Amino acid sequence: RAKTAGRAQWVVFDPEMRAAALERIELERQLTGALEAGQLRLVYQPVVDLATERVVGFEALLRWHHPVLGPIGPDRFVPVAEDSGLIVPIGRWVLAEATRTAARWQRAHPRDTPLSMAVNVSARQLAGGTLLGHVTEALSASGIPPSSLVLEVTETALVTDRSAVAARLAELRALGTRLALDDFGTGYSSLSWLRQFDVDVLKIDRSFVSLLDGSPDDAAIVHGLVQLGRTLRLEVVAEGVETAAQRDRLRAERCDLAQGYLFAQPLEEPDAELLLADSDAAAPRAPA
Ligand code: C2E
Ligand code: MG
Ligand code: MG
Ligand code: MG
């Protein structure tokens, strides 16, 4: 029977694909109870101002610690959460948790511009009808200024039905939240994206930042991306800064903000607070 079913049918029985499919099914089963079981946590990676190296905000990143399977990275489970729709309740929890933390940190560490909090939002969340409600809910429960919430979307999240996506993004921006284009430059339509959607922040993907250790031609690409963001008056964030040479180069390009292991890994809440306290202490005093 399999013989006459043609080549496509054989693919199903490929042992590697079969293993991958089984893993996904198993992960989905485990993920279903993970939120209620308290297995999901957020860690926070600082975003620093390149000119002053002060912490100006954080990006919330999901972590799943399974009691038997151990830590499972978001690159493995977020796609499963998206396919199964579990990303909707999980995303709601992420928004509530991240804004609650931001409110606490904003109170403890007042700044002229309140500390920002970036939250990743996936295609499935954007396509569903509940994101606007969940964002509104998180803003009012936490009381943070809407402009300190940054919603990060990737261009790959937006390949379907552009006008519907544009409408959704406009509703979110009308709340006063900011929008960031994450992993900028890695999709196939980055530039047309920028024309079609109103974004506030450009996050240059770390695959480009790592080019800063290479040839001058490679560095020219980063130069171009930073210039593009500056020309469009967007805030430009470099992702994945790992070396002092990369930092210096980005600073020379007048890139606004940066994230990366050079400054800090994503941190548990108490460690992030320690870092904030240090950043306060190091801050130059405003002239009297
Ligand atoms: P992303 O939003 O582009 O996040 C940046 C990723 O780069 C994070 O991986 C972060 O830990 C990592 N990173 C930061 N600095 C460096 C560095 O200097 N070097 C290197 N090599 N990596 C660095 P992570 O935490 O594993 O997250 C992976 C992706 O999973 C995220 O990419 C995001 O797309 C997704 N994700 C994470 N949390 C959430 C969430 O709450 N909701 C949704 N929908 N997606 C999430
Ligand atoms: Mg992100
Ligand atoms: Mg990114
Ligand atoms: Mg990413």
mmCIF file of C-alpha atoms and ligand atoms in Angstrom:
data_model
loop_
_atom_site.group_PDB
_atom_site.id
_atom_site.type_symbol
_atom_site.label_atom_id
_atom_site.label_comp_id
_atom_site.label_asym_id
_atom_site.label_seq_id
_atom_site.Cartn_x
_atom_site.Cartn_y
_atom_site.Cartn_z
ATOM 1 C CA ARG A 1 0.000 0.000 0.000
ATOM 2 C CA ALA A 2 2.740 2.381 0.911
ATOM 3 C CA LYS A 3 4.377 1.597 -2.409
ATOM 4 C CA THR A 4 1.475 2.916 -4.479
ATOM 5 C CA ALA A 5 0.847 5.880 -2.170
ATOM 6 C CA GLY A 6 3.786 7.698 -3.693
ATOM 7 C CA ARG A 7 6.805 9.467 -2.379
ATOM 8 C CA ALA A 8 5.004 11.934 -0.130
ATOM 9 C CA GLN A 9 3.610 9.103 1.973
ATOM 10 C CA TRP A 10 7.040 7.679 2.646
ATOM 11 C CA VAL A 11 8.088 10.918 4.305
ATOM 12 C CA VAL A 12 5.665 10.228 7.141
ATOM 13 C CA PHE A 13 7.606 7.107 8.075
ATOM 14 C CA ASP A 14 11.000 8.755 8.056
ATOM 15 C CA PRO A 15 12.251 7.803 11.540
ATOM 16 C CA GLU A 16 13.726 11.229 12.267
ATOM 17 C CA MET A 17 10.560 13.051 11.320
ATOM 18 C CA ARG A 18 8.536 10.547 13.274
ATOM 19 C CA ALA A 19 10.669 11.184 16.348
ATOM 20 C CA ALA A 20 10.310 14.930 15.900
ATOM 21 C CA ALA A 21 6.530 14.637 15.558
ATOM 22 C CA LEU A 22 6.341 12.484 18.663
ATOM 23 C CA GLU A 23 8.472 14.962 20.573
ATOM 24 C CA ARG A 24 6.134 17.772 19.643
ATOM 25 C CA ILE A 25 3.089 15.789 20.710
ATOM 26 C CA GLU A 26 4.744 14.943 24.005
ATOM 27 C CA LEU A 27 5.876 18.547 24.571
ATOM 28 C CA GLU A 28 2.365 19.781 23.862
ATOM 29 C CA ARG A 29 0.938 17.320 26.375
ATOM 30 C CA GLN A 30 3.441 18.436 29.019
ATOM 31 C CA LEU A 31 3.008 22.127 28.235
ATOM 32 C CA THR A 32 -0.761 21.938 28.762
ATOM 33 C CA GLY A 33 -0.383 21.836 32.528
ATOM 34 C CA ALA A 34 2.880 23.735 32.806
ATOM 35 C CA LEU A 35 1.403 27.157 33.514
ATOM 36 C CA GLU A 36 -0.833 25.946 36.342
ATOM 37 C CA ALA A 37 1.959 23.785 37.733
ATOM 38 C CA GLY A 38 4.136 26.899 38.042
ATOM 39 C CA GLN A 39 6.760 25.503 35.661
ATOM 40 C CA LEU A 40 6.912 28.667 33.546
ATOM 41 C CA ARG A 41 8.976 31.631 34.646
ATOM 42 C CA LEU A 42 10.177 34.866 33.166
ATOM 43 C CA VAL A 43 13.770 35.975 33.068
ATOM 44 C CA TYR A 44 14.729 39.531 32.215
ATOM 45 C CA GLN A 45 17.537 40.714 29.968
ATOM 46 C CA PRO A 46 18.648 44.317 30.544
ATOM 47 C CA VAL A 47 18.564 46.815 27.688
ATOM 48 C CA VAL A 48 21.334 49.393 28.054
ATOM 49 C CA ASP A 49 21.825 52.876 26.678
ATOM 50 C CA LEU A 50 25.023 52.608 24.628
ATOM 51 C CA ALA A 51 26.097 56.174 25.363
ATOM 52 C CA THR A 52 25.871 55.846 29.160
ATOM 53 C CA GLU A 53 25.688 52.046 29.666
ATOM 54 C CA ARG A 54 22.770 52.659 31.992
ATOM 55 C CA VAL A 55 19.964 50.099 32.140
ATOM 56 C CA VAL A 56 16.905 51.674 30.533
ATOM 57 C CA GLY A 57 14.664 48.631 30.458
ATOM 58 C CA PHE A 58 14.336 44.874 30.093
ATOM 59 C CA GLU A 59 13.096 42.203 27.716
ATOM 60 C CA ALA A 60 11.020 39.461 29.340
ATOM 61 C CA LEU A 61 11.951 35.972 28.107
ATOM 62 C CA LEU A 62 10.041 32.785 28.880
ATOM 63 C CA ARG A 63 11.633 29.808 30.605
ATOM 64 C CA TRP A 64 10.105 26.373 31.110
ATOM 65 C CA HIS A 65 11.544 24.143 33.763
ATOM 66 C CA HIS A 66 10.005 20.677 33.545
ATOM 67 C CA PRO A 67 10.459 18.539 36.683
ATOM 68 C CA VAL A 68 11.605 15.493 34.659
ATOM 69 C CA LEU A 69 12.728 16.822 31.276
ATOM 70 C CA GLY A 70 14.615 19.726 32.865
ATOM 71 C CA PRO A 71 14.933 23.172 31.270
ATOM 72 C CA ILE A 72 13.369 23.485 27.817
ATOM 73 C CA GLY A 73 14.244 26.552 25.731
ATOM 74 C CA PRO A 74 11.654 28.824 24.100
ATOM 75 C CA ASP A 75 13.019 27.973 20.655
ATOM 76 C CA ARG A 76 11.715 24.439 21.306
ATOM 77 C CA PHE A 77 8.450 25.065 23.113
ATOM 78 C CA VAL A 78 7.164 28.411 21.788
ATOM 79 C CA PRO A 79 6.508 26.882 18.320
ATOM 80 C CA VAL A 80 4.591 24.063 20.035
ATOM 81 C CA ALA A 81 2.637 26.601 22.078
ATOM 82 C CA GLU A 82 1.826 28.496 18.888
ATOM 83 C CA ASP A 83 0.628 25.456 16.944
ATOM 84 C CA SER A 84 -1.551 24.257 19.796
ATOM 85 C CA GLY A 85 -2.982 27.649 20.687
ATOM 86 C CA LEU A 86 -1.519 27.375 24.199
ATOM 87 C CA ILE A 87 0.434 30.539 23.421
ATOM 88 C CA VAL A 88 -2.768 32.536 24.056
ATOM 89 C CA PRO A 89 -3.153 31.741 27.798
ATOM 90 C CA ILE A 90 0.625 31.621 28.200
ATOM 91 C CA GLY A 91 1.005 34.987 26.465
ATOM 92 C CA ARG A 92 -1.676 36.473 28.700
ATOM 93 C CA TRP A 93 0.268 35.321 31.748
ATOM 94 C CA VAL A 94 3.538 36.711 30.306
ATOM 95 C CA LEU A 95 1.939 40.128 29.784
ATOM 96 C CA ALA A 96 0.494 40.194 33.309
ATOM 97 C CA GLU A 97 3.703 38.990 34.948
ATOM 98 C CA ALA A 98 6.073 41.242 32.988
ATOM 99 C CA THR A 99 4.008 44.394 33.550
ATOM 100 C CA ARG A 100 3.609 43.579 37.249
ATOM 101 C CA THR A 101 7.395 43.313 37.550
ATOM 102 C CA ALA A 102 7.869 46.516 35.535
ATOM 103 C CA ALA A 103 5.507 48.388 37.868
ATOM 104 C CA ARG A 104 7.491 47.268 40.901
ATOM 105 C CA TRP A 105 10.829 48.217 39.335
ATOM 106 C CA GLN A 106 9.506 51.565 38.127
ATOM 107 C CA ARG A 107 8.433 52.424 41.683
ATOM 108 C CA ALA A 108 11.738 51.311 43.203
ATOM 109 C CA HIS A 109 13.904 52.900 40.501
ATOM 110 C CA PRO A 110 12.238 56.080 39.269
ATOM 111 C CA ARG A 111 13.698 57.570 36.097
ATOM 112 C CA ASP A 112 12.886 60.544 33.903
ATOM 113 C CA THR A 113 11.818 57.999 31.328
ATOM 114 C CA PRO A 114 10.316 55.068 33.260
ATOM 115 C CA LEU A 115 12.031 51.697 32.802
ATOM 116 C CA SER A 116 10.657 49.915 29.754
ATOM 117 C CA MET A 117 9.516 46.311 29.514
ATOM 118 C CA ALA A 118 9.563 44.429 26.218
ATOM 119 C CA VAL A 119 7.343 41.390 25.694
ATOM 120 C CA ASN A 120 7.521 39.056 22.699
ATOM 121 C CA VAL A 121 4.269 38.495 20.870
ATOM 122 C CA SER A 122 3.861 35.675 18.378
ATOM 123 C CA ALA A 123 1.899 35.411 15.137
ATOM 124 C CA ARG A 124 -0.789 33.303 16.708
ATOM 125 C CA GLN A 125 -1.406 35.877 19.447
ATOM 126 C CA LEU A 126 -1.594 38.659 16.906
ATOM 127 C CA ALA A 127 -4.002 36.730 14.683
ATOM 128 C CA GLY A 128 -6.328 35.796 17.541
ATOM 129 C CA GLY A 129 -8.920 38.208 18.854
ATOM 130 C CA THR A 130 -7.790 38.407 22.467
ATOM 131 C CA LEU A 131 -4.428 40.190 22.466
ATOM 132 C CA LEU A 132 -5.842 43.711 22.684
ATOM 133 C CA GLY A 133 -7.925 42.702 25.714
ATOM 134 C CA HIS A 134 -4.978 41.010 27.388
ATOM 135 C CA VAL A 135 -2.727 44.017 26.856
ATOM 136 C CA THR A 136 -5.406 46.399 28.175
ATOM 137 C CA GLU A 137 -5.896 44.144 31.184
ATOM 138 C CA ALA A 138 -2.149 44.001 31.939
ATOM 139 C CA LEU A 139 -1.784 47.771 31.623
ATOM 140 C CA SER A 140 -4.631 48.567 33.973
ATOM 141 C CA ALA A 141 -3.731 45.885 36.527
ATOM 142 C CA SER A 142 -0.102 47.038 36.699
ATOM 143 C CA GLY A 143 -0.694 50.747 36.254
ATOM 144 C CA ILE A 144 2.467 51.220 34.170
ATOM 145 C CA PRO A 145 2.417 53.950 31.516
ATOM 146 C CA PRO A 146 1.440 52.271 28.219
ATOM 147 C CA SER A 147 4.502 53.768 26.530
ATOM 148 C CA SER A 148 6.794 51.717 28.758
ATOM 149 C CA LEU A 149 5.374 48.483 27.320
ATOM 150 C CA VAL A 150 7.121 47.429 24.109
ATOM 151 C CA LEU A 151 5.516 44.637 22.098
ATOM 152 C CA GLU A 152 8.067 42.767 20.000
ATOM 153 C CA VAL A 153 6.918 41.136 16.789
ATOM 154 C CA THR A 154 8.965 39.385 14.132
ATOM 155 C CA GLU A 155 8.333 39.980 10.472
ATOM 156 C CA THR A 156 7.835 36.247 9.959
ATOM 157 C CA ALA A 157 4.908 36.583 12.358
ATOM 158 C CA LEU A 158 3.312 38.863 9.829
ATOM 159 C CA VAL A 159 3.472 37.125 6.483
ATOM 160 C CA THR A 160 -0.230 36.340 6.452
ATOM 161 C CA ASP A 161 -3.017 38.832 5.798
ATOM 162 C CA ARG A 162 -1.111 42.063 6.055
ATOM 163 C CA SER A 163 -4.097 44.382 6.271
ATOM 164 C CA ALA A 164 -5.596 42.444 9.199
ATOM 165 C CA VAL A 165 -2.238 42.500 10.958
ATOM 166 C CA ALA A 166 -1.860 46.220 10.288
ATOM 167 C CA ALA A 167 -5.285 46.842 11.828
ATOM 168 C CA ARG A 168 -4.363 44.842 14.932
ATOM 169 C CA LEU A 169 -1.074 46.657 15.338
ATOM 170 C CA ALA A 170 -2.796 50.022 14.963
ATOM 171 C CA GLU A 171 -5.228 49.109 17.769
ATOM 172 C CA LEU A 172 -2.318 48.190 20.020
ATOM 173 C CA ARG A 173 -0.478 51.407 19.246
ATOM 174 C CA ALA A 174 -3.655 53.377 19.943
ATOM 175 C CA LEU A 175 -3.386 52.123 23.530
ATOM 176 C CA GLY A 176 -0.072 53.940 23.674
ATOM 177 C CA THR A 177 2.166 50.864 23.707
ATOM 178 C CA ARG A 178 5.240 50.823 21.516
ATOM 179 C CA LEU A 179 5.967 48.287 18.785
ATOM 180 C CA ALA A 180 9.342 46.770 18.022
ATOM 181 C CA LEU A 181 10.328 44.861 14.911
ATOM 182 C CA ASP A 182 12.361 41.962 16.320
ATOM 183 C CA ASP A 183 15.155 40.080 14.503
ATOM 184 C CA PHE A 184 15.192 42.825 11.892
ATOM 185 C CA GLY A 185 16.804 41.867 8.606
ATOM 186 C CA THR A 186 16.378 38.106 8.901
ATOM 187 C CA GLY A 187 13.057 37.855 7.043
ATOM 188 C CA TYR A 188 12.502 38.234 3.340
ATOM 189 C CA SER A 189 10.486 41.431 3.444
ATOM 190 C CA SER A 190 12.044 43.615 6.103
ATOM 191 C CA LEU A 191 12.046 46.779 4.056
ATOM 192 C CA SER A 192 8.513 46.552 2.716
ATOM 193 C CA TRP A 193 7.491 45.825 6.271
ATOM 194 C CA LEU A 194 8.897 49.070 7.504
ATOM 195 C CA ARG A 195 6.886 50.939 4.903
ATOM 196 C CA GLN A 196 3.631 49.224 5.703
ATOM 197 C CA PHE A 197 3.635 49.110 9.473
ATOM 198 C CA ASP A 198 4.173 51.850 11.994
ATOM 199 C CA VAL A 199 6.870 50.654 14.338
ATOM 200 C CA ASP A 200 8.761 52.548 16.998
ATOM 201 C CA VAL A 201 11.766 50.340 17.593
ATOM 202 C CA LEU A 202 14.079 48.396 15.282
ATOM 203 C CA LYS A 203 15.918 45.453 16.802
ATOM 204 C CA ILE A 204 18.921 44.524 14.708
ATOM 205 C CA ASP A 205 19.313 40.750 14.755
ATOM 206 C CA ARG A 206 22.415 39.347 16.384
ATOM 207 C CA SER A 207 23.490 37.642 13.160
ATOM 208 C CA PHE A 208 24.324 41.159 11.906
ATOM 209 C CA VAL A 209 25.884 42.318 15.153
ATOM 210 C CA SER A 210 28.269 39.363 14.993
ATOM 211 C CA LEU A 211 29.421 40.659 11.583
ATOM 212 C CA LEU A 212 31.102 43.503 13.424
ATOM 213 C CA ASP A 213 33.998 41.162 14.146
ATOM 214 C CA GLY A 214 34.462 40.451 10.465
ATOM 215 C CA SER A 215 35.442 42.360 7.366
ATOM 216 C CA PRO A 216 34.751 46.061 6.717
ATOM 217 C CA ASP A 217 32.174 45.057 4.096
ATOM 218 C CA ASP A 218 30.231 43.144 6.724
ATOM 219 C CA ALA A 219 30.408 46.063 9.119
ATOM 220 C CA ALA A 220 28.930 48.223 6.342
ATOM 221 C CA ILE A 221 25.712 46.206 6.594
ATOM 222 C CA VAL A 222 25.358 47.091 10.265
ATOM 223 C CA HIS A 223 26.153 50.705 9.447
ATOM 224 C CA GLY A 224 23.354 50.665 6.868
ATOM 225 C CA LEU A 225 20.825 49.123 9.246
ATOM 226 C CA VAL A 226 21.555 51.646 12.015
ATOM 227 C CA GLN A 227 21.364 54.520 9.525
ATOM 228 C CA LEU A 228 18.053 53.234 8.196
ATOM 229 C CA GLY A 229 16.587 53.206 11.693
ATOM 230 C CA ARG A 230 17.954 56.647 12.492
ATOM 231 C CA THR A 231 16.652 58.117 9.252
ATOM 232 C CA LEU A 232 13.186 56.773 9.981
ATOM 233 C CA ARG A 233 13.507 58.192 13.522
ATOM 234 C CA LEU A 234 13.147 54.787 15.122
ATOM 235 C CA GLU A 235 14.843 53.714 18.289
ATOM 236 C CA VAL A 236 17.549 51.235 17.276
ATOM 237 C CA VAL A 237 18.474 48.300 19.511
ATOM 238 C CA ALA A 238 21.374 45.967 18.742
ATOM 239 C CA GLU A 239 20.734 42.373 19.854
ATOM 240 C CA GLY A 240 23.299 39.823 20.956
ATOM 241 C CA VAL A 241 26.235 42.128 21.713
ATOM 242 C CA GLU A 242 28.945 39.825 23.031
ATOM 243 C CA THR A 243 32.238 41.700 22.682
ATOM 244 C CA ALA A 244 33.616 45.105 23.645
ATOM 245 C CA ALA A 245 34.662 45.597 20.014
ATOM 246 C CA GLN A 246 31.058 45.180 18.873
ATOM 247 C CA ARG A 247 29.871 47.605 21.557
ATOM 248 C CA ASP A 248 32.441 50.239 20.597
ATOM 249 C CA ARG A 249 31.585 49.945 16.947
ATOM 250 C CA LEU A 250 27.846 50.239 17.614
ATOM 251 C CA ARG A 251 28.448 53.246 19.809
ATOM 252 C CA ALA A 252 30.472 54.871 17.036
ATOM 253 C CA GLU A 253 27.547 54.193 14.677
ATOM 254 C CA ARG A 254 25.332 55.978 17.221
ATOM 255 C CA CYS A 255 23.095 52.987 17.737
ATOM 256 C CA ASP A 256 20.847 53.909 20.708
ATOM 257 C CA LEU A 257 20.474 50.770 22.770
ATOM 258 C CA ALA A 258 21.946 47.304 23.132
ATOM 259 C CA GLN A 259 21.336 43.910 24.686
ATOM 260 C CA GLY A 260 23.701 41.003 24.945
ATOM 261 C CA TYR A 261 25.862 38.764 27.058
ATOM 262 C CA LEU A 262 28.529 41.488 27.238
ATOM 263 C CA PHE A 263 26.187 43.477 29.469
ATOM 264 C CA ALA A 264 24.117 40.700 31.016
ATOM 265 C CA GLN A 265 22.471 37.364 30.319
ATOM 266 C CA PRO A 266 18.734 37.117 30.862
ATOM 267 C CA LEU A 267 18.439 37.290 34.678
ATOM 268 C CA GLU A 268 16.150 35.940 37.366
ATOM 269 C CA GLU A 269 14.121 38.703 39.023
ATOM 270 C CA PRO A 270 16.347 39.171 42.132
ATOM 271 C CA ASP A 271 19.528 39.347 40.015
ATOM 272 C CA ALA A 272 17.923 41.864 37.689
ATOM 273 C CA GLU A 273 17.072 43.988 40.744
ATOM 274 C CA LEU A 274 20.672 43.906 41.947
ATOM 275 C CA LEU A 275 21.804 45.070 38.549
ATOM 276 C CA LEU A 276 19.266 47.911 38.647
ATOM 277 C CA ALA A 277 20.520 49.018 42.044
ATOM 278 C CA ASP A 278 24.077 49.092 40.652
ATOM 279 C CA SER A 279 22.888 51.067 37.663
ATOM 280 C CA ASP A 280 21.236 53.608 40.028
ATOM 281 C CA ALA A 281 24.414 53.948 42.051
ATOM 282 C CA ALA A 282 26.535 54.461 38.936
ATOM 283 C CA ALA A 283 24.183 57.074 37.511
ATOM 284 C CA PRO A 284 25.584 60.563 37.233
ATOM 285 C CA ARG A 285 23.754 62.916 39.607
ATOM 286 C CA ALA A 286 21.552 65.490 37.933
ATOM 287 C CA PRO A 287 22.990 69.025 38.396
ATOM 288 C CA ALA A 288 21.348 70.754 41.368
HETATM 289 P P1 C2E B 1 14.241 37.026 20.767
HETATM 290 O O1 C2E B 1 13.029 37.767 21.178
HETATM 291 O O2 C2E B 1 14.947 37.512 19.550
HETATM 292 O O3 C2E B 1 15.175 37.020 22.038
HETATM 293 C C1 C2E B 1 16.580 37.107 21.989
HETATM 294 C C2 C2E B 1 17.236 35.778 22.263
HETATM 295 O O4 C2E B 1 18.669 35.933 22.209
HETATM 296 C C3 C2E B 1 16.959 35.211 23.651
HETATM 297 O O5 C2E B 1 16.924 33.787 23.531
HETATM 298 C C4 C2E B 1 18.185 35.647 24.446
HETATM 299 O O6 C2E B 1 18.429 34.841 25.592
HETATM 300 C C5 C2E B 1 19.263 35.492 23.411
HETATM 301 N N1 C2E B 1 20.434 36.352 23.656
HETATM 302 C C6 C2E B 1 20.492 37.530 24.286
HETATM 303 N N2 C2E B 1 21.736 38.056 24.282
HETATM 304 C C7 C2E B 1 22.516 37.171 23.603
HETATM 305 C C8 C2E B 1 23.910 37.141 23.237
HETATM 306 O O7 C2E B 1 24.686 38.045 23.533
HETATM 307 N N3 C2E B 1 24.324 36.071 22.519
HETATM 308 C C9 C2E B 1 23.493 35.056 22.164
HETATM 309 N N4 C2E B 1 23.987 34.032 21.482
HETATM 310 N N5 C2E B 1 22.163 35.051 22.484
HETATM 311 C C10 C2E B 1 21.686 36.094 23.200
HETATM 312 P P2 C2E B 1 15.794 32.922 24.244
HETATM 313 O O8 C2E B 1 15.497 33.458 25.607
HETATM 314 O O9 C2E B 1 16.197 31.487 24.115
HETATM 315 O O10 C2E B 1 14.495 33.188 23.339
HETATM 316 C C11 C2E B 1 14.435 32.759 22.016
HETATM 317 C C12 C2E B 1 13.211 33.290 21.308
HETATM 318 O O11 C2E B 1 12.022 32.721 21.866
HETATM 319 C C13 C2E B 1 13.031 34.796 21.432
HETATM 320 O O12 C2E B 1 13.870 35.464 20.502
HETATM 321 C C14 C2E B 1 11.555 34.937 21.136
HETATM 322 O O13 C2E B 1 11.336 34.944 19.743
HETATM 323 C C15 C2E B 1 10.973 33.649 21.722
HETATM 324 N N6 C2E B 1 10.371 33.961 23.043
HETATM 325 C C16 C2E B 1 10.964 34.067 24.257
HETATM 326 N N7 C2E B 1 10.073 34.409 25.220
HETATM 327 C C17 C2E B 1 8.871 34.520 24.591
HETATM 328 C C18 C2E B 1 7.538 34.868 25.040
HETATM 329 O O14 C2E B 1 7.270 35.202 26.200
HETATM 330 N N8 C2E B 1 6.550 34.849 24.081
HETATM 331 C C19 C2E B 1 6.792 34.540 22.766
HETATM 332 N N9 C2E B 1 5.761 34.552 21.901
HETATM 333 N N10 C2E B 1 8.024 34.243 22.317
HETATM 334 C C20 C2E B 1 9.057 34.225 23.218
HETATM 335 MG MG MG B 2 12.520 39.680 21.356
HETATM 336 MG MG MG B 3 15.453 39.015 18.474
HETATM 337 MG MG MG B 4 14.044 35.594 17.875
#
